[in-house]
Amino acid sequence: MDDKKLKILKMVEDKIITVEEAMNLLALLDKQVEKKQSEIEKTERKQKEREQKALIKRIKEEARVKKEEMKHLKHQVNGEFKQAEIIKLSENEFEILPREQKPGGKLQKKGWFGGKLFGGGRKLIIRVEEKSKAVVNLRLPLGFVVPFIKGGLKIGQMNSPEFNKYMSQVSPEELEQYINSGYVGPLIDIHDEDGDEHVYIGIE
């Protein structure tokens, strides 16, 4: 019992006020306490609502930024391959062939490349498998310049989140060095610990 209530009871005991007057005072005191508690709860509730709104706003902003990043990435990939044609060989398997610009702005597939028909010569192979299923299977003729190699790597990144982890070990510039040196063989051939993920990048 708080001091104010004790003081009221003491006044009744000393016959300063009647019991009825004391009851009225105690009831009034209870109302004041309830009002104060209600105001505290209201303030806390408003603070919680503000925090929730701020959290929702931050989540929406992060989602918007992520969406913009994906749009930008897809735009980059599309831009880098605008002078190429993607040929679908089978499910999740593609070959990227360059095109040449003809007079009048029309694009045409190049039948020859470096003195060889496509299908011959070395190719950069990018293959990602998840649970023995091909997620990415790209074959890029080695005549492609570095921007097309970057685009091929971005396709792998977009189709497999795990691809980013493995790609920290190789860069487009390193790939270009291997290409120019005449190297043939694997560059990356990694299985994860569980055996569910297989990433292979090589020159064949």
Short mmCIF file of C-alpha atoms in Angstrom, two decimals:
data_model
loop_
_atom_site.label_atom_id
_atom_site.label_comp_id
_atom_site.label_asym_id
_atom_site.label_seq_id
_atom_site.Cartn_x
_atom_site.Cartn_y
_atom_site.Cartn_z
CA MET A 1 0.00 0.00 0.00
CA ASP A 2 1.41 3.42 -0.97
CA ASP A 3 1.91 6.39 1.34
CA LYS A 4 -1.15 8.31 0.10
CA LYS A 5 -3.53 5.50 0.99
CA LEU A 6 -1.89 5.06 4.38
CA LYS A 7 -2.33 8.78 5.03
CA ILE A 8 -6.06 8.57 4.18
CA LEU A 9 -6.53 5.62 6.54
CA LYS A 10 -4.65 7.50 9.27
CA MET A 11 -7.05 10.45 8.84
CA VAL A 12 -10.00 8.08 9.34
CA GLU A 13 -8.35 6.63 12.43
CA ASP A 14 -7.82 10.14 13.83
CA LYS A 15 -11.46 10.97 12.95
CA ILE A 16 -10.38 13.81 10.68
CA ILE A 17 -12.55 12.40 7.86
CA THR A 18 -15.38 9.93 7.77
CA VAL A 19 -15.18 6.41 6.34
CA GLU A 20 -17.37 7.49 3.42
CA GLU A 21 -15.06 10.41 2.63
CA ALA A 22 -12.07 8.08 2.86
CA MET A 23 -13.68 5.65 0.37
CA ASN A 24 -14.26 8.50 -2.09
CA LEU A 25 -10.66 9.64 -1.75
CA LEU A 26 -9.34 6.11 -2.23
CA ALA A 27 -11.50 5.64 -5.34
CA LEU A 28 -10.24 8.94 -6.77
CA LEU A 29 -6.66 7.91 -6.03
CA ASP A 30 -7.17 4.58 -7.83
CA LYS A 31 -8.51 6.40 -10.90
CA GLN A 32 -5.44 8.63 -10.97
CA VAL A 33 -3.16 5.59 -10.77
CA GLU A 34 -5.08 3.83 -13.56
CA LYS A 35 -4.93 6.94 -15.76
CA LYS A 36 -1.19 7.26 -15.24
CA GLN A 37 -0.67 3.57 -16.02
CA SER A 38 -2.82 3.89 -19.13
CA GLU A 39 -0.73 6.82 -20.36
CA ILE A 40 2.48 4.82 -19.81
CA GLU A 41 1.07 1.84 -21.72
CA LYS A 42 -0.12 4.13 -24.51
CA THR A 43 3.34 5.69 -24.81
CA GLU A 44 4.99 2.27 -24.86
CA ARG A 45 2.48 1.04 -27.45
CA LYS A 46 3.16 4.03 -29.73
CA GLN A 47 6.90 3.48 -29.39
CA LYS A 48 6.49 -0.17 -30.34
CA GLU A 49 4.34 0.79 -33.34
CA ARG A 50 7.01 3.27 -34.48
CA GLU A 51 9.70 0.59 -34.18
CA GLN A 52 7.57 -1.88 -36.16
CA LYS A 53 6.93 0.68 -38.91
CA ALA A 54 10.65 1.48 -39.08
CA LEU A 55 11.44 -2.25 -39.36
CA ILE A 56 8.87 -2.76 -42.13
CA LYS A 57 10.21 0.29 -43.98
CA ARG A 58 13.78 -1.03 -43.74
CA ILE A 59 12.75 -4.49 -44.97
CA LYS A 60 10.88 -2.96 -47.92
CA GLU A 61 13.88 -0.77 -48.78
CA GLU A 62 16.26 -3.75 -48.63
CA ALA A 63 13.89 -5.72 -50.88
CA ARG A 64 13.70 -2.78 -53.32
CA VAL A 65 17.50 -2.46 -53.43
CA LYS A 66 17.86 -6.21 -53.99
CA LYS A 67 15.33 -6.06 -56.82
CA GLU A 68 17.19 -3.15 -58.43
CA GLU A 69 20.48 -5.04 -58.12
CA MET A 70 18.98 -8.07 -59.87
CA LYS A 71 17.51 -5.85 -62.62
CA HIS A 72 20.89 -4.20 -63.09
CA LEU A 73 22.65 -7.57 -63.19
CA LYS A 74 20.21 -8.95 -65.78
CA HIS A 75 20.58 -5.75 -67.81
CA GLN A 76 24.37 -6.15 -67.75
CA VAL A 77 24.16 -9.77 -68.83
CA ASN A 78 21.69 -8.96 -71.60
CA GLY A 79 23.85 -6.05 -72.72
CA GLU A 80 27.00 -8.14 -72.85
CA PHE A 81 25.31 -10.81 -74.94
CA LYS A 82 23.49 -8.48 -77.33
CA GLN A 83 26.11 -9.30 -80.00
CA ALA A 84 25.75 -13.04 -79.43
CA GLU A 85 23.19 -15.76 -79.90
CA ILE A 86 22.44 -18.31 -77.18
CA ILE A 87 21.74 -21.72 -78.70
CA LYS A 88 19.82 -24.13 -76.46
CA LEU A 89 21.22 -27.62 -76.91
CA SER A 90 19.15 -29.34 -74.21
CA GLU A 91 17.64 -28.56 -70.81
CA ASN A 92 20.08 -26.30 -68.91
CA GLU A 93 22.67 -26.68 -71.68
CA PHE A 94 23.57 -23.79 -73.95
CA GLU A 95 26.22 -22.73 -76.42
CA ILE A 96 26.89 -19.05 -77.02
CA LEU A 97 27.80 -18.07 -80.59
CA PRO A 98 28.98 -14.59 -81.59
CA ARG A 99 27.30 -12.49 -84.25
CA GLU A 100 28.70 -9.92 -86.59
CA GLN A 101 27.06 -6.66 -87.52
CA LYS A 102 26.03 -6.48 -91.18
CA PRO A 103 25.46 -3.24 -93.13
CA GLY A 104 21.98 -1.95 -92.36
CA GLY A 105 22.16 -2.91 -88.70
CA LYS A 106 21.23 -6.58 -89.14
CA LEU A 107 22.95 -9.28 -87.12
CA GLN A 108 24.14 -12.52 -88.61
CA LYS A 109 25.66 -15.65 -87.06
CA LYS A 110 29.31 -16.07 -87.90
CA GLY A 111 29.95 -19.45 -89.48
CA TRP A 112 33.72 -19.21 -89.14
CA PHE A 113 35.83 -18.15 -86.24
CA GLY A 114 39.62 -17.95 -86.21
CA GLY A 115 39.74 -20.05 -89.38
CA LYS A 116 37.69 -22.86 -87.83
CA LEU A 117 34.04 -23.78 -87.89
CA PHE A 118 32.21 -23.45 -84.58
CA GLY A 119 32.17 -26.76 -82.79
CA GLY A 120 35.90 -27.06 -83.39
CA GLY A 121 38.64 -25.36 -81.36
CA ARG A 122 38.87 -24.77 -77.63
CA LYS A 123 35.89 -23.69 -75.53
CA LEU A 124 35.47 -22.36 -72.02
CA ILE A 125 33.17 -24.75 -70.13
CA ILE A 126 31.15 -23.51 -67.14
CA ARG A 127 29.14 -26.28 -65.51
CA VAL A 128 27.24 -26.20 -62.19
CA GLU A 129 25.43 -29.26 -60.86
CA GLU A 130 23.20 -29.48 -57.81
CA LYS A 131 22.27 -32.95 -56.59
CA SER A 132 23.56 -34.40 -59.90
CA LYS A 133 21.27 -32.11 -61.93
CA ALA A 134 22.78 -29.52 -64.28
CA VAL A 135 21.85 -25.99 -63.22
CA VAL A 136 24.27 -24.24 -65.58
CA ASN A 137 26.06 -25.75 -68.58
CA LEU A 138 27.68 -23.12 -70.79
CA ARG A 139 30.18 -23.54 -73.64
CA LEU A 140 31.84 -20.35 -74.83
CA PRO A 141 34.18 -20.34 -77.86
CA LEU A 142 37.54 -18.96 -76.75
CA GLY A 143 37.42 -16.20 -79.34
CA PHE A 144 35.07 -14.29 -77.04
CA VAL A 145 36.45 -11.20 -75.41
CA VAL A 146 36.51 -10.80 -71.62
CA PRO A 147 33.08 -9.06 -71.33
CA PHE A 148 31.41 -12.20 -72.72
CA ILE A 149 33.33 -14.34 -70.24
CA LYS A 150 32.09 -12.04 -67.46
CA GLY A 151 28.55 -12.47 -68.76
CA GLY A 152 28.90 -16.24 -68.69
CA LEU A 153 30.08 -16.10 -65.09
CA LYS A 154 27.12 -13.87 -64.18
CA ILE A 155 24.70 -16.43 -65.63
CA GLY A 156 26.25 -18.98 -63.27
CA GLN A 157 25.91 -16.57 -60.34
CA MET A 158 22.25 -15.90 -61.11
CA ASN A 159 21.37 -19.60 -61.35
CA SER A 160 23.33 -20.88 -58.35
CA PRO A 161 24.02 -18.88 -55.15
CA GLU A 162 26.83 -21.32 -54.29
CA PHE A 163 28.56 -20.35 -57.55
CA ASN A 164 29.65 -17.01 -56.01
CA LYS A 165 31.62 -18.81 -53.29
CA TYR A 166 33.67 -20.79 -55.78
CA MET A 167 34.18 -17.88 -58.17
CA SER A 168 36.22 -16.01 -55.55
CA GLN A 169 39.07 -18.28 -56.69
CA VAL A 170 39.16 -17.13 -60.31
CA SER A 171 38.67 -13.87 -62.20
CA PRO A 172 37.86 -13.09 -65.86
CA GLU A 173 41.39 -11.67 -66.22
CA GLU A 174 42.91 -14.96 -64.99
CA LEU A 175 40.71 -16.85 -67.43
CA GLU A 176 41.97 -14.64 -70.25
CA GLN A 177 45.58 -15.47 -69.30
CA TYR A 178 44.83 -19.20 -69.41
CA ILE A 179 43.10 -18.78 -72.77
CA ASN A 180 46.01 -16.87 -74.29
CA SER A 181 48.56 -19.39 -72.98
CA GLY A 182 46.97 -22.28 -74.90
CA TYR A 183 46.10 -24.15 -71.68
CA VAL A 184 43.67 -27.08 -71.87
CA GLY A 185 42.20 -28.67 -68.73
CA PRO A 186 40.26 -27.86 -65.55
CA LEU A 187 40.53 -24.48 -63.84
CA ILE A 188 38.08 -25.22 -61.04
CA ASP A 189 36.68 -28.66 -60.22
CA ILE A 190 35.12 -28.60 -56.76
CA HIS A 191 32.65 -30.84 -54.95
CA ASP A 192 31.19 -29.52 -51.69
CA GLU A 193 31.52 -31.53 -48.46
CA ASP A 194 28.02 -33.02 -48.77
CA GLY A 195 28.54 -33.94 -52.40
CA ASP A 196 25.41 -32.03 -53.45
CA GLU A 197 27.22 -29.26 -55.33
CA HIS A 198 29.69 -29.59 -58.19
CA VAL A 199 31.28 -26.61 -59.93
CA TYR A 200 33.51 -27.13 -62.94
CA ILE A 201 35.23 -24.47 -65.02
CA GLY A 202 37.72 -25.58 -67.60
CA ILE A 203 39.07 -25.24 -71.12
CA GLU A 204 38.37 -28.10 -73.49
#
